[in-house]
Amino acid sequence: MKPAASRDDALMQAVFNKDIVEHEGQFYKMSHLADMDLPDGRTVLIVNGSPVTEKGEDDAYNATPGMLSAYLLQRTNDGWKVRQRRLNLDQIGSNGQAGAVKWITLGPGKPGFMVSAFYRGQGLSTSSAAIYDVSGEIRSLGGFSTSSDNGDACLPETAQCWAIESSIHVDAEPQASGYNDMLADFTDKRYTVEEGKNELQVKSHVKQRARYHFDGTKYVLISGENPINSVN
């Protein structure tokens, strides 16, 4: 690696001694996704691993997930020290990219992050949210689908087209588990198109909420409906 020119570089160099790492026979190009300082003085580093050949050439395809990894570091007089390593925390996303990171508070004293992963293929587009806890041992808390559409495959002969979007946030009400519920507000549009017409023939346009609750292991749906489940 080159000498650290920024904080991002310094964090990466504290974890890796080279840009490309091997894991279970596959080589990955490691890149900084996000980092955040925790109240206890530690820093969370999120890294994406994109598959490459041994020579460093891109080896990712549309359906290839990124290798999501996470590390806890602490600043000392000698630089950054790694306190926890989670190489290959998850395999998510497409084109070798895990997705976009959003920092969230899962409950009192429970920092975490959510990764929005996106997929596109054969006229379909979907996205999902994966949730992770960094308050102790870095771990996955599951996830759920957040958007779906078949707009690129929507033709006059298509029986049903759809466009489902959502906004995700953590509920403010505390829970006995210490992990607040996750709320997903969906907008579900079903439509068709007619030959020679630009207007969509909207059949339904429904707004609904799904509530996900932490069951001790992962977040599970406890009320409402995730409309994406009916089209996938």
Short mmCIF file of C-alpha atoms in Angstrom, two decimals, residues 26-168:
data_model
loop_
_atom_site.label_atom_id
_atom_site.label_comp_id
_atom_site.label_asym_id
_atom_site.label_seq_id
_atom_site.Cartn_x
_atom_site.Cartn_y
_atom_site.Cartn_z
CA GLN A 26 -10.82 -16.11 -4.12
CA PHE A 27 -8.91 -12.83 -4.37
CA TYR A 28 -10.56 -9.56 -3.36
CA LYS A 29 -9.72 -5.92 -3.95
CA MET A 30 -10.38 -4.25 -0.58
CA SER A 31 -11.74 -0.70 -0.48
CA HIS A 32 -12.97 1.68 2.21
CA LEU A 33 -16.78 1.93 2.37
CA ALA A 34 -17.43 3.93 5.55
CA ASP A 35 -16.15 4.58 9.06
CA MET A 36 -17.58 6.08 12.23
CA ASP A 37 -16.26 6.97 15.70
CA LEU A 38 -18.16 5.32 18.56
CA PRO A 39 -18.86 7.02 21.91
CA ASP A 40 -16.52 4.57 23.69
CA GLY A 41 -13.53 5.78 21.65
CA ARG A 42 -13.41 2.96 19.14
CA THR A 43 -13.83 3.40 15.40
CA VAL A 44 -15.85 1.15 13.10
CA LEU A 45 -14.40 0.56 9.63
CA ILE A 46 -16.59 -0.98 6.91
CA VAL A 47 -14.79 -2.47 3.91
CA ASN A 48 -15.94 -3.84 0.55
CA GLY A 49 -14.12 -6.69 -1.13
CA SER A 50 -14.65 -6.93 -4.88
CA PRO A 51 -13.58 -10.21 -6.56
CA VAL A 52 -10.47 -9.95 -8.72
CA THR A 53 -8.05 -12.38 -10.33
CA GLU A 54 -4.69 -13.13 -8.73
CA LYS A 55 -3.24 -10.40 -10.98
CA GLY A 56 -5.77 -7.87 -9.71
CA GLU A 57 -8.07 -7.85 -12.75
CA ASP A 58 -11.79 -7.37 -12.18
CA ASP A 59 -13.55 -10.71 -11.69
CA ALA A 60 -17.04 -9.50 -10.73
CA TYR A 61 -20.20 -10.02 -12.75
CA ASN A 62 -23.73 -8.66 -12.40
CA ALA A 63 -24.76 -11.35 -9.92
CA THR A 64 -21.48 -11.30 -8.00
CA PRO A 65 -21.90 -10.00 -4.42
CA GLY A 66 -19.38 -7.86 -2.62
CA MET A 67 -17.61 -9.26 0.41
CA LEU A 68 -18.64 -7.02 3.31
CA SER A 69 -16.15 -6.89 6.19
CA ALA A 70 -16.09 -4.86 9.40
CA TYR A 71 -13.38 -3.93 11.88
CA LEU A 72 -13.19 -2.18 15.24
CA LEU A 73 -10.08 -0.04 15.76
CA GLN A 74 -8.78 2.24 18.49
CA ARG A 75 -6.41 5.20 18.22
CA THR A 76 -3.23 4.90 20.32
CA ASN A 77 0.04 6.79 20.55
CA ASP A 78 1.46 4.31 18.05
CA GLY A 79 -1.38 4.72 15.54
CA TRP A 80 -4.46 2.62 14.90
CA LYS A 81 -4.80 -0.75 16.64
CA VAL A 82 -7.29 -3.35 15.46
CA ARG A 83 -9.50 -4.60 18.32
CA GLN A 84 -11.92 -6.80 16.35
CA ARG A 85 -11.91 -8.33 12.87
CA ARG A 86 -14.88 -9.63 10.89
CA LEU A 87 -13.57 -10.56 7.47
CA ASN A 88 -16.42 -11.79 5.26
CA LEU A 89 -19.15 -10.60 7.61
CA ASP A 90 -21.57 -10.98 4.70
CA GLN A 91 -21.78 -11.53 0.95
CA ILE A 92 -24.31 -9.06 -0.46
CA GLY A 93 -24.90 -6.68 -3.34
CA SER A 94 -24.04 -7.06 -7.02
CA ASN A 95 -21.20 -6.32 -9.44
CA GLY A 96 -18.80 -6.95 -6.57
CA GLN A 97 -20.20 -4.03 -4.55
CA ALA A 98 -21.92 -4.64 -1.20
CA GLY A 99 -23.93 -1.40 -1.25
CA ALA A 100 -24.30 1.90 0.60
CA VAL A 101 -23.78 2.19 4.37
CA LYS A 102 -26.08 4.13 6.69
CA TRP A 103 -25.25 4.48 10.40
CA ILE A 104 -28.17 3.83 12.74
CA THR A 105 -28.87 3.51 16.47
CA LEU A 106 -30.62 0.20 17.09
CA GLY A 107 -31.46 1.03 20.70
CA PRO A 108 -30.00 2.78 23.74
CA GLY A 109 -26.24 2.27 23.66
CA LYS A 110 -26.48 0.05 20.57
CA PRO A 111 -24.82 1.60 17.52
CA GLY A 112 -25.16 -0.22 14.24
CA PHE A 113 -25.31 0.21 10.52
CA MET A 114 -27.53 -0.73 7.61
CA VAL A 115 -26.31 -1.66 4.14
CA SER A 116 -28.62 -1.00 1.20
CA ALA A 117 -27.76 -3.55 -1.47
CA PHE A 118 -28.99 -3.18 -5.06
CA TYR A 119 -29.52 -5.82 -7.76
CA ARG A 120 -30.55 -5.52 -11.41
CA GLY A 121 -31.00 -8.19 -14.04
CA GLN A 122 -33.43 -9.51 -16.68
CA GLY A 123 -35.57 -6.38 -16.47
CA LEU A 124 -35.95 -6.55 -12.68
CA SER A 125 -34.50 -4.23 -10.06
CA THR A 126 -34.52 -5.00 -6.33
CA SER A 127 -32.88 -3.68 -3.20
CA SER A 128 -32.63 -4.94 0.35
CA ALA A 129 -31.53 -3.68 3.75
CA ALA A 130 -29.08 -5.70 5.84
CA ILE A 131 -28.73 -4.72 9.51
CA TYR A 132 -25.61 -5.06 11.67
CA ASP A 133 -24.84 -4.49 15.34
CA VAL A 134 -21.46 -3.08 16.44
CA SER A 135 -22.22 -2.55 20.15
CA GLY A 136 -20.30 -5.68 21.15
CA GLU A 137 -19.29 -8.51 18.86
CA ILE A 138 -19.93 -7.29 15.31
CA ARG A 139 -22.83 -9.38 14.00
CA SER A 140 -25.60 -9.54 11.43
CA LEU A 141 -29.18 -9.03 12.60
CA GLY A 142 -30.78 -10.11 9.32
CA GLY A 143 -32.62 -7.90 6.87
CA PHE A 144 -35.48 -7.59 4.42
CA SER A 145 -36.37 -6.45 0.88
CA THR A 146 -36.88 -2.70 0.48
CA SER A 147 -37.70 -2.07 -3.19
CA SER A 148 -38.63 -3.91 -6.36
CA ASP A 149 -39.72 -3.04 -9.89
CA ASN A 150 -39.94 -4.68 -13.29
CA GLY A 151 -40.04 -1.43 -15.23
CA ASP A 152 -37.33 -2.48 -17.70
CA ALA A 153 -39.39 -5.57 -18.57
CA CYS A 154 -42.80 -3.87 -18.56
CA LEU A 155 -44.32 -4.29 -22.02
CA PRO A 156 -47.92 -4.18 -23.33
CA GLU A 157 -48.05 -7.97 -23.11
CA THR A 158 -46.83 -7.96 -19.48
CA ALA A 159 -49.72 -9.03 -17.25
CA GLN A 160 -48.62 -6.91 -14.30
CA CYS A 161 -45.96 -4.30 -13.77
CA TRP A 162 -44.99 -2.97 -10.38
CA ALA A 163 -42.89 -0.33 -8.67
CA ILE A 164 -42.44 -0.77 -4.92
CA GLU A 165 -40.40 1.66 -2.85
CA SER A 166 -39.89 2.16 0.87
CA SER A 167 -38.40 4.36 3.54
CA ILE A 168 -36.79 2.71 6.57
#
